[in-house]
mmCIF file of C-alpha atoms in Angstrom:
data_model
loop_
_atom_site.group_PDB
_atom_site.id
_atom_site.type_symbol
_atom_site.label_atom_id
_atom_site.label_comp_id
_atom_site.label_asym_id
_atom_site.label_seq_id
_atom_site.Cartn_x
_atom_site.Cartn_y
_atom_site.Cartn_z
ATOM 1 C CA MET A 1 0.000 0.000 0.000
ATOM 2 C CA SER A 2 1.258 3.509 -0.849
ATOM 3 C CA VAL A 3 2.306 5.855 1.938
ATOM 4 C CA LEU A 4 0.105 8.534 0.360
ATOM 5 C CA SER A 5 -2.953 6.311 0.879
ATOM 6 C CA LYS A 6 -2.991 7.133 4.611
ATOM 7 C CA PRO A 7 -6.271 8.793 5.687
ATOM 8 C CA TYR A 8 -4.693 12.102 6.763
ATOM 9 C CA PHE A 9 -3.463 12.697 3.209
ATOM 10 C CA HIS A 10 -7.036 12.656 1.840
ATOM 11 C CA ASP A 11 -9.530 13.298 4.642
ATOM 12 C CA GLU A 12 -9.636 16.733 6.304
ATOM 13 C CA ALA A 13 -10.964 15.459 9.639
ATOM 14 C CA ALA A 14 -8.229 12.808 9.772
ATOM 15 C CA ALA A 15 -5.627 15.457 8.857
ATOM 16 C CA PHE A 16 -6.659 17.661 11.790
ATOM 17 C CA ALA A 17 -6.638 14.672 14.149
ATOM 18 C CA TYR A 18 -3.142 13.732 12.995
ATOM 19 C CA VAL A 19 -1.728 17.256 13.365
ATOM 20 C CA GLU A 20 -3.419 17.754 16.737
ATOM 21 C CA GLY A 21 -1.835 14.528 17.944
ATOM 22 C CA LEU A 22 1.625 15.712 16.936
ATOM 23 C CA ILE A 23 1.374 19.299 18.162
ATOM 24 C CA TRP A 24 -0.877 19.009 21.201
ATOM 25 C CA ASN A 25 -0.242 15.368 22.159
ATOM 26 C CA GLY A 26 -3.696 15.046 23.717
ATOM 27 C CA GLU A 27 -3.575 18.372 25.589
ATOM 28 C CA SER A 28 -5.079 21.218 23.559
ATOM 29 C CA SER A 29 -3.583 24.588 24.387
ATOM 30 C CA CYS A 30 -5.405 27.845 23.707
ATOM 31 C CA PRO A 31 -3.138 30.121 21.599
ATOM 32 C CA HIS A 32 -4.949 33.196 22.939
ATOM 33 C CA CYS A 33 -4.703 32.734 26.712
ATOM 34 C CA GLY A 34 -2.446 29.659 27.045
ATOM 35 C CA VAL A 35 -4.897 27.631 29.152
ATOM 36 C CA VAL A 36 -4.505 23.879 28.642
ATOM 37 C CA ASN A 37 -7.349 21.357 28.280
ATOM 38 C CA ARG A 38 -10.201 23.835 28.711
ATOM 39 C CA ALA A 39 -11.253 23.831 25.055
ATOM 40 C CA TYR A 40 -14.206 21.966 23.586
ATOM 41 C CA ALA A 41 -14.967 21.078 19.973
ATOM 42 C CA LEU A 42 -17.411 23.069 17.853
ATOM 43 C CA ASN A 43 -18.893 20.543 15.450
ATOM 44 C CA ASN A 44 -20.633 21.176 12.136
ATOM 45 C CA VAL A 45 -19.761 24.882 12.106
ATOM 46 C CA ARG A 46 -19.560 26.320 8.602
ATOM 47 C CA SER A 47 -17.724 29.279 7.178
ATOM 48 C CA LYS A 48 -19.533 32.258 5.677
ATOM 49 C CA PRO A 49 -21.285 31.587 2.343
ATOM 50 C CA SER A 50 -19.410 32.570 -0.791
ATOM 51 C CA LYS A 51 -19.947 32.424 -4.540
ATOM 52 C CA LYS A 52 -17.810 29.277 -4.722
ATOM 53 C CA ASN A 53 -19.418 27.689 -1.659
ATOM 54 C CA PRO A 54 -22.969 29.063 -1.209
ATOM 55 C CA GLU A 55 -23.498 26.974 1.913
ATOM 56 C CA GLY A 56 -20.035 27.585 3.298
ATOM 57 C CA VAL A 57 -17.551 24.862 4.157
ATOM 58 C CA ILE A 58 -17.258 22.834 7.330
ATOM 59 C CA ARG A 59 -14.621 24.226 9.702
ATOM 60 C CA TYR A 60 -12.793 21.104 10.797
ATOM 61 C CA GLY A 61 -10.859 21.113 14.039
ATOM 62 C CA LEU A 62 -12.587 24.233 15.362
ATOM 63 C CA LYS A 63 -12.441 24.587 19.143
ATOM 64 C CA LYS A 64 -13.529 27.152 21.698
ATOM 65 C CA CYS A 65 -11.610 27.942 24.852
ATOM 66 C CA GLY A 66 -13.625 27.602 28.048
ATOM 67 C CA ALA A 67 -11.477 30.254 29.735
ATOM 68 C CA CYS A 68 -11.217 33.168 27.298
ATOM 69 C CA ARG A 69 -14.094 32.089 25.000
ATOM 70 C CA GLN A 70 -11.952 32.527 21.880
ATOM 71 C CA GLN A 71 -12.176 30.156 18.917
ATOM 72 C CA PHE A 72 -9.107 28.516 17.390
ATOM 73 C CA THR A 73 -7.753 25.496 15.543
ATOM 74 C CA VAL A 74 -4.427 23.695 15.644
ATOM 75 C CA ARG A 75 -3.353 25.841 12.667
ATOM 76 C CA LYS A 76 -3.001 28.893 14.934
ATOM 77 C CA GLY A 77 0.616 29.787 15.660
ATOM 78 C CA THR A 78 2.051 27.528 12.960
ATOM 79 C CA ILE A 79 3.012 27.769 9.305
ATOM 80 C CA PHE A 80 -0.592 26.713 8.502
ATOM 81 C CA GLU A 81 -2.102 29.853 10.022
ATOM 82 C CA GLU A 82 -4.386 31.944 7.775
ATOM 83 C CA SER A 83 -3.955 29.457 4.930
ATOM 84 C CA HIS A 84 -7.041 28.608 2.865
ATOM 85 C CA LEU A 85 -5.451 25.411 1.586
ATOM 86 C CA PRO A 86 -6.962 22.239 3.100
ATOM 87 C CA LEU A 87 -4.762 20.746 5.785
ATOM 88 C CA HIS A 88 -4.546 17.360 4.051
ATOM 89 C CA LYS A 89 -2.954 19.044 1.028
ATOM 90 C CA TRP A 90 -0.463 20.709 3.355
ATOM 91 C CA LEU A 91 0.497 17.248 4.634
ATOM 92 C CA GLN A 92 0.899 15.967 1.085
ATOM 93 C CA ALA A 93 3.177 18.899 0.233
ATOM 94 C CA ILE A 94 5.308 18.409 3.368
ATOM 95 C CA TYR A 95 5.767 14.728 2.598
ATOM 96 C CA LEU A 96 6.666 15.394 -1.045
ATOM 97 C CA MET A 97 9.268 18.017 -0.112
ATOM 98 C CA CYS A 98 10.756 15.861 2.640
ATOM 99 C CA SER A 99 10.926 12.680 0.569
ATOM 100 C CA SER A 100 12.372 14.276 -2.587
ATOM 101 C CA LYS A 101 16.138 14.137 -2.136
ATOM 102 C CA LYS A 102 16.820 17.012 -4.512
ATOM 103 C CA GLY A 103 13.619 18.934 -3.885
ATOM 104 C CA ILE A 104 10.390 19.405 -5.788
ATOM 105 C CA SER A 105 9.620 22.525 -7.811
ATOM 106 C CA ALA A 106 6.640 24.797 -7.218
ATOM 107 C CA LEU A 107 5.394 23.919 -10.697
ATOM 108 C CA GLN A 108 5.429 20.223 -9.808
ATOM 109 C CA LEU A 109 3.588 20.960 -6.555
ATOM 110 C CA GLN A 110 1.076 22.987 -8.546
ATOM 111 C CA ARG A 111 0.324 20.050 -10.819
ATOM 112 C CA THR A 112 0.338 17.408 -8.082
ATOM 113 C CA LEU A 113 -1.809 19.293 -5.563
ATOM 114 C CA GLU A 114 -3.970 20.947 -8.249
ATOM 115 C CA VAL A 115 -3.508 24.455 -6.874
ATOM 116 C CA GLN A 116 -2.423 27.770 -8.354
ATOM 117 C CA TYR A 117 1.262 28.435 -8.901
ATOM 118 C CA ASN A 118 1.499 31.286 -6.406
ATOM 119 C CA THR A 119 -0.140 29.024 -3.804
ATOM 120 C CA ALA A 120 2.391 26.249 -4.482
ATOM 121 C CA TRP A 121 5.308 28.688 -4.386
ATOM 122 C CA PHE A 122 4.282 30.257 -1.084
ATOM 123 C CA LEU A 123 3.411 26.844 0.329
ATOM 124 C CA ALA A 124 6.929 25.598 -0.430
ATOM 125 C CA HIS A 125 8.515 28.639 1.242
ATOM 126 C CA ARG A 126 6.432 28.144 4.366
ATOM 127 C CA ILE A 127 7.564 24.530 4.549
ATOM 128 C CA ARG A 128 11.194 25.637 4.108
ATOM 129 C CA GLU A 129 10.652 27.991 7.037
ATOM 130 C CA ALA A 130 9.506 24.981 9.085
ATOM 131 C CA MET A 131 12.663 23.137 8.010
ATOM 132 C CA ARG A 132 14.869 26.002 9.157
ATOM 133 C CA SER A 133 16.593 24.955 12.333
ATOM 134 C CA GLY A 134 16.851 27.345 15.245
ATOM 135 C CA ASP A 135 19.486 25.094 16.795
ATOM 136 C CA LEU A 136 22.571 27.132 17.660
ATOM 137 C CA ALA A 137 24.505 24.255 19.221
ATOM 138 C CA PRO A 138 28.141 24.341 18.038
ATOM 139 C CA PHE A 139 29.589 21.707 15.744
ATOM 140 C CA GLY A 140 32.454 19.444 16.754
ATOM 141 C CA VAL A 141 31.639 19.032 20.443
ATOM 142 C CA ASP A 142 33.949 16.589 22.261
ATOM 143 C CA GLY A 143 36.596 16.810 19.570
ATOM 144 C CA GLY A 144 34.412 15.768 16.645
ATOM 145 C CA ILE A 145 35.545 16.303 13.065
ATOM 146 C CA VAL A 146 33.861 19.161 11.207
ATOM 147 C CA GLU A 147 34.322 19.650 7.480
ATOM 148 C CA VAL A 148 34.022 23.186 6.151
ATOM 149 C CA ASP A 149 33.964 24.214 2.517
ATOM 150 C CA GLU A 150 32.622 26.986 0.315
ATOM 151 C CA THR A 151 30.863 26.863 -3.014
ATOM 152 C CA TYR A 152 29.648 29.277 -5.654
ATOM 153 C CA ILE A 153 26.283 29.150 -7.393
ATOM 154 C CA GLY A 154 23.987 31.288 -9.504
ATOM 155 C CA ARG A 155 24.587 34.986 -9.971
ATOM 156 C CA GLU A 156 25.343 37.704 -7.428
ATOM 157 C CA PRO A 157 22.853 40.582 -7.942
ATOM 158 C CA ASN A 158 24.177 43.551 -9.928
ATOM 159 C CA THR A 159 27.586 41.974 -10.452
ATOM 160 C CA PRO A 160 29.219 41.742 -13.886
ATOM 161 C CA ILE A 161 30.292 38.294 -15.053
ATOM 162 C CA THR A 162 34.009 37.718 -14.604
ATOM 163 C CA ARG A 163 36.363 34.792 -14.514
ATOM 164 C CA GLY A 164 36.274 32.738 -11.341
ATOM 165 C CA GLY A 165 33.469 32.903 -8.806
ATOM 166 C CA ALA A 166 33.368 36.611 -7.942
ATOM 167 C CA HIS A 167 30.094 37.116 -9.843
ATOM 168 C CA LYS A 168 28.385 34.128 -8.194
ATOM 169 C CA MET A 169 26.566 33.797 -4.869
ATOM 170 C CA LYS A 170 28.764 32.405 -2.098
ATOM 171 C CA VAL A 171 27.818 29.676 0.359
ATOM 172 C CA LEU A 172 29.747 28.269 3.310
ATOM 173 C CA SER A 173 28.731 24.890 4.759
ATOM 174 C CA LEU A 174 29.722 22.960 7.862
ATOM 175 C CA ILE A 175 29.211 19.199 8.181
ATOM 176 C CA ASP A 176 29.613 17.499 11.558
ATOM 177 C CA ARG A 177 30.742 13.938 10.844
ATOM 178 C CA ASN A 178 29.772 12.643 14.279
ATOM 179 C CA THR A 179 26.182 13.906 14.329
ATOM 180 C CA GLY A 180 25.582 14.155 10.567
ATOM 181 C CA ARG A 181 24.322 17.722 10.926
ATOM 182 C CA ALA A 182 24.669 20.279 8.147
ATOM 183 C CA ARG A 183 24.544 24.062 8.436
ATOM 184 C CA SER A 184 24.914 26.443 5.491
ATOM 185 C CA ILE A 185 25.273 30.217 5.418
ATOM 186 C CA VAL A 186 25.052 32.693 2.543
ATOM 187 C CA MET A 187 28.067 35.022 2.385
ATOM 188 C CA ASP A 188 28.433 38.406 0.710
ATOM 189 C CA ASN A 189 32.135 37.847 0.138
ATOM 190 C CA VAL A 190 34.774 35.217 0.778
ATOM 191 C CA ASN A 191 37.777 36.384 2.779
ATOM 192 C CA SER A 192 39.543 35.558 6.007
ATOM 193 C CA ASN A 193 37.447 37.937 8.145
ATOM 194 C CA THR A 194 34.090 36.654 6.894
ATOM 195 C CA VAL A 195 35.019 32.969 7.054
ATOM 196 C CA THR A 196 36.625 33.291 10.488
ATOM 197 C CA ALA A 197 33.570 35.046 11.940
ATOM 198 C CA ILE A 198 31.101 32.456 10.599
ATOM 199 C CA VAL A 199 33.123 29.361 11.478
ATOM 200 C CA SER A 200 34.012 30.656 14.954
ATOM 201 C CA GLU A 201 30.333 31.223 15.763
ATOM 202 C CA ASN A 202 29.380 27.689 14.752
ATOM 203 C CA LEU A 203 32.405 25.654 15.841
ATOM 204 C CA SER A 204 33.317 24.276 19.233
ATOM 205 C CA LYS A 205 36.827 25.100 20.475
ATOM 206 C CA GLU A 206 37.695 21.411 20.864
ATOM 207 C CA ALA A 207 36.605 20.555 17.311
ATOM 208 C CA ARG A 208 38.882 19.091 14.650
ATOM 209 C CA LEU A 209 38.521 21.340 11.631
ATOM 210 C CA VAL A 210 39.058 19.865 8.158
ATOM 211 C CA THR A 211 39.199 22.083 5.057
ATOM 212 C CA ASP A 212 40.875 22.334 1.688
ATOM 213 C CA GLU A 213 44.016 24.361 1.034
ATOM 214 C CA ALA A 214 42.274 27.777 0.837
ATOM 215 C CA THR A 215 44.275 30.334 2.820
ATOM 216 C CA PHE A 216 41.237 32.023 4.376
ATOM 217 C CA TYR A 217 40.815 28.953 6.650
ATOM 218 C CA LEU A 218 44.277 29.318 8.205
ATOM 219 C CA ARG A 219 43.256 32.027 10.651
ATOM 220 C CA VAL A 220 40.222 30.236 12.060
ATOM 221 C CA GLY A 221 42.200 26.989 12.104
ATOM 222 C CA LYS A 222 44.391 28.424 14.835
ATOM 223 C CA THR A 223 41.397 28.969 17.127
ATOM 224 C CA VAL A 224 40.380 25.296 17.367
ATOM 225 C CA ALA A 225 42.047 22.187 18.735
ATOM 226 C CA ASN A 226 43.273 20.912 15.384
ATOM 227 C CA HIS A 227 43.177 21.935 11.733
ATOM 228 C CA GLY A 228 43.822 19.477 8.930
ATOM 229 C CA ALA A 229 43.765 20.336 5.242
ATOM 230 C CA VAL A 230 43.968 18.568 1.890
ATOM 231 C CA ASN A 231 45.502 20.169 -1.173
ATOM 232 C CA HIS A 232 43.158 19.686 -4.108
ATOM 233 C CA LYS A 233 45.458 21.627 -6.423
ATOM 234 C CA ARG A 234 48.002 18.849 -6.054
ATOM 235 C CA GLY A 235 45.364 16.186 -6.678
ATOM 236 C CA GLU A 236 45.182 15.285 -2.986
ATOM 237 C CA TYR A 237 41.695 14.333 -1.797
ATOM 238 C CA VAL A 238 42.606 12.274 1.271
ATOM 239 C CA SER A 239 45.599 13.140 3.395
ATOM 240 C CA PRO A 240 48.354 10.482 3.103
ATOM 241 C CA CYS A 241 49.207 11.152 6.760
ATOM 242 C CA ASP A 242 45.694 10.775 8.160
ATOM 243 C CA PRO A 243 42.795 9.174 6.211
ATOM 244 C CA GLN A 244 40.303 11.120 8.340
ATOM 245 C CA ILE A 245 41.468 14.388 6.789
ATOM 246 C CA HIS A 246 39.307 14.958 3.704
ATOM 247 C CA THR A 247 36.389 17.107 2.579
ATOM 248 C CA ASN A 248 34.544 14.368 0.702
ATOM 249 C CA THR A 249 31.515 14.575 3.001
ATOM 250 C CA VAL A 250 30.821 18.272 2.483
ATOM 251 C CA GLU A 251 31.510 17.927 -1.228
ATOM 252 C CA GLY A 252 28.943 15.125 -1.348
ATOM 253 C CA PHE A 253 26.474 17.504 0.304
ATOM 254 C CA TYR A 254 27.222 20.135 -2.333
ATOM 255 C CA SER A 255 26.725 17.619 -5.140
ATOM 256 C CA ILE A 256 23.149 17.001 -3.938
ATOM 257 C CA PHE A 257 22.544 20.719 -3.361
ATOM 258 C CA LYS A 258 23.766 21.779 -6.820
ATOM 259 C CA ARG A 259 21.934 19.013 -8.652
ATOM 260 C CA GLY A 260 18.760 20.111 -6.905
ATOM 261 C CA MET A 261 19.259 23.805 -7.557
ATOM 262 C CA ARG A 262 20.188 23.347 -11.207
ATOM 263 C CA GLY A 263 18.030 20.381 -12.144
ATOM 264 C CA VAL A 264 14.891 21.023 -10.081
ATOM 265 C CA TYR A 265 14.725 24.686 -9.075
ATOM 266 C CA GLN A 266 16.937 25.975 -11.921
ATOM 267 C CA HIS A 267 17.028 29.530 -10.559
ATOM 268 C CA CYS A 268 17.108 31.161 -7.145
ATOM 269 C CA SER A 269 17.525 34.807 -6.214
ATOM 270 C CA LYS A 270 19.889 35.685 -3.376
ATOM 271 C CA LYS A 271 17.084 36.879 -1.080
ATOM 272 C CA HIS A 272 15.607 33.350 -1.082
ATOM 273 C CA LEU A 273 18.848 31.333 -1.146
ATOM 274 C CA HIS A 274 18.958 30.918 2.647
ATOM 275 C CA ARG A 275 15.559 29.181 2.560
ATOM 276 C CA TYR A 276 16.669 26.685 -0.091
ATOM 277 C CA LEU A 277 19.822 26.024 1.935
ATOM 278 C CA ALA A 278 17.656 25.373 5.007
ATOM 279 C CA GLU A 279 15.713 22.812 2.969
ATOM 280 C CA PHE A 280 18.829 20.927 1.858
ATOM 281 C CA ASP A 281 20.390 21.196 5.338
ATOM 282 C CA PHE A 282 17.239 19.723 6.865
ATOM 283 C CA ARG A 283 17.014 16.773 4.498
ATOM 284 C CA TYR A 284 20.735 16.041 4.849
ATOM 285 C CA THR A 285 20.666 16.250 8.656
ATOM 286 C CA ASN A 286 17.539 14.058 8.783
ATOM 287 C CA ARG A 287 18.561 11.487 6.173
ATOM 288 C CA SER A 288 18.402 7.706 6.173
ATOM 289 C CA ALA A 289 22.064 7.409 7.198
ATOM 290 C CA THR A 290 21.190 9.118 10.500
ATOM 291 C CA GLY A 291 18.228 6.783 11.050
ATOM 292 C CA CYS A 292 15.529 9.124 9.793
ATOM 293 C CA GLU A 293 13.261 7.890 6.994
ATOM 294 C CA ASP A 294 10.718 9.804 4.915
ATOM 295 C CA GLN A 295 7.736 9.650 7.279
ATOM 296 C CA GLU A 296 9.817 10.601 10.321
ATOM 297 C CA ARG A 297 11.422 13.423 8.321
ATOM 298 C CA ALA A 298 8.014 14.785 7.331
ATOM 299 C CA MET A 299 6.865 14.567 10.944
ATOM 300 C CA ARG A 300 9.900 16.549 12.109
ATOM 301 C CA ALA A 301 9.269 19.208 9.476
ATOM 302 C CA LEU A 302 5.651 19.515 10.573
ATOM 303 C CA VAL A 303 6.602 19.923 14.224
ATOM 304 C CA GLY A 304 9.275 22.419 13.137
ATOM 305 C CA GLY A 305 6.500 24.683 11.868
ATOM 306 C CA ILE A 306 5.236 25.429 15.379
ATOM 307 C CA GLY A 307 5.679 29.084 16.299
ATOM 308 C CA LYS A 308 6.788 30.086 12.810
ATOM 309 C CA ARG A 309 4.730 32.430 10.698
ATOM 310 C CA LEU A 310 5.741 33.499 7.205
ATOM 311 C CA THR A 311 3.695 36.140 5.412
ATOM 312 C CA TYR A 312 3.659 36.597 1.649
ATOM 313 C CA ARG A 313 5.143 40.088 1.959
ATOM 314 C CA SER A 314 8.138 38.895 3.979
ATOM 315 C CA ALA A 315 8.669 35.895 1.699
ATOM 316 C CA ASP A 316 8.498 37.802 -1.561
ATOM 317 C CA PHE A 317 9.659 41.382 -0.813
ATOM 318 C CA GLY A 318 7.809 42.508 -3.926
ATOM 319 C CA GLY A 319 9.886 40.364 -6.289
ATOM 320 C CA ALA A 320 8.873 37.621 -8.667
ATOM 321 C CA PRO A 321 8.368 34.126 -7.217
ATOM 322 C CA ALA A 322 11.170 31.600 -7.519
ATOM 323 C CA ALA A 323 10.502 28.329 -9.290
#
């Protein structure tokens, strides 16, 4: 039987029950006053009549707080808030984005979910916001190995095309080999000051830093317990002195990221790049190799949407939607 045949992917009542179970865990909490387990269900309540729905539509999951008398649903205070899209379609979209290793385009979501393109685009950005980790825990705790590398992609706004990567957008990524976590940051420029500031903020002092031969890593390498490097210019990809010194892991992460950006999304403006990086970081951190399969990954993304609200204005900034 297909995973997508589960009731909460097709039935709105089952979708609300599923989400309530994950977010509330049997104890409904009023988002207005914070009182727990004082709410009661309002059944068979319909929305206001409209041209499309003259009799209105049933408001599934509607509850009323016995303390403050305010109405609410489990959508309140999450990425689902103020969305007119049925909750079961939200769950389908979350699963599709979490199970697609290289991502799924807004156009594909539009066709699969049978919604408008701007709905699919904004939906995808809200889910990426849920994937964005607020975890600030440093990498390389207890002397773990952390690979750091930079890459160049796309086009830096208002920058003429030149040789090398100066005209491209710059990304720095850290991969913790012990935990399997990934964290990526968009940079305005690549130099010793920028790299040192970013790596120092995200790296534990006892970490073992592994990079390539780029000179802008030398300064930050002196601030940690150990710094090993491989020289790619000499054709060295694993250190002959220590087989643990290599950047193959972070380069493998970049191979997935670039194939997704070029083959699936094709284009991304700089103002949205951090959201796409959050998506690839999330899927890499919660991958099968770390014991997290598709359904668990989708569940974590859903729970990650609690307390996060993304409005269309803040997602778009007046620009054209990304694919």
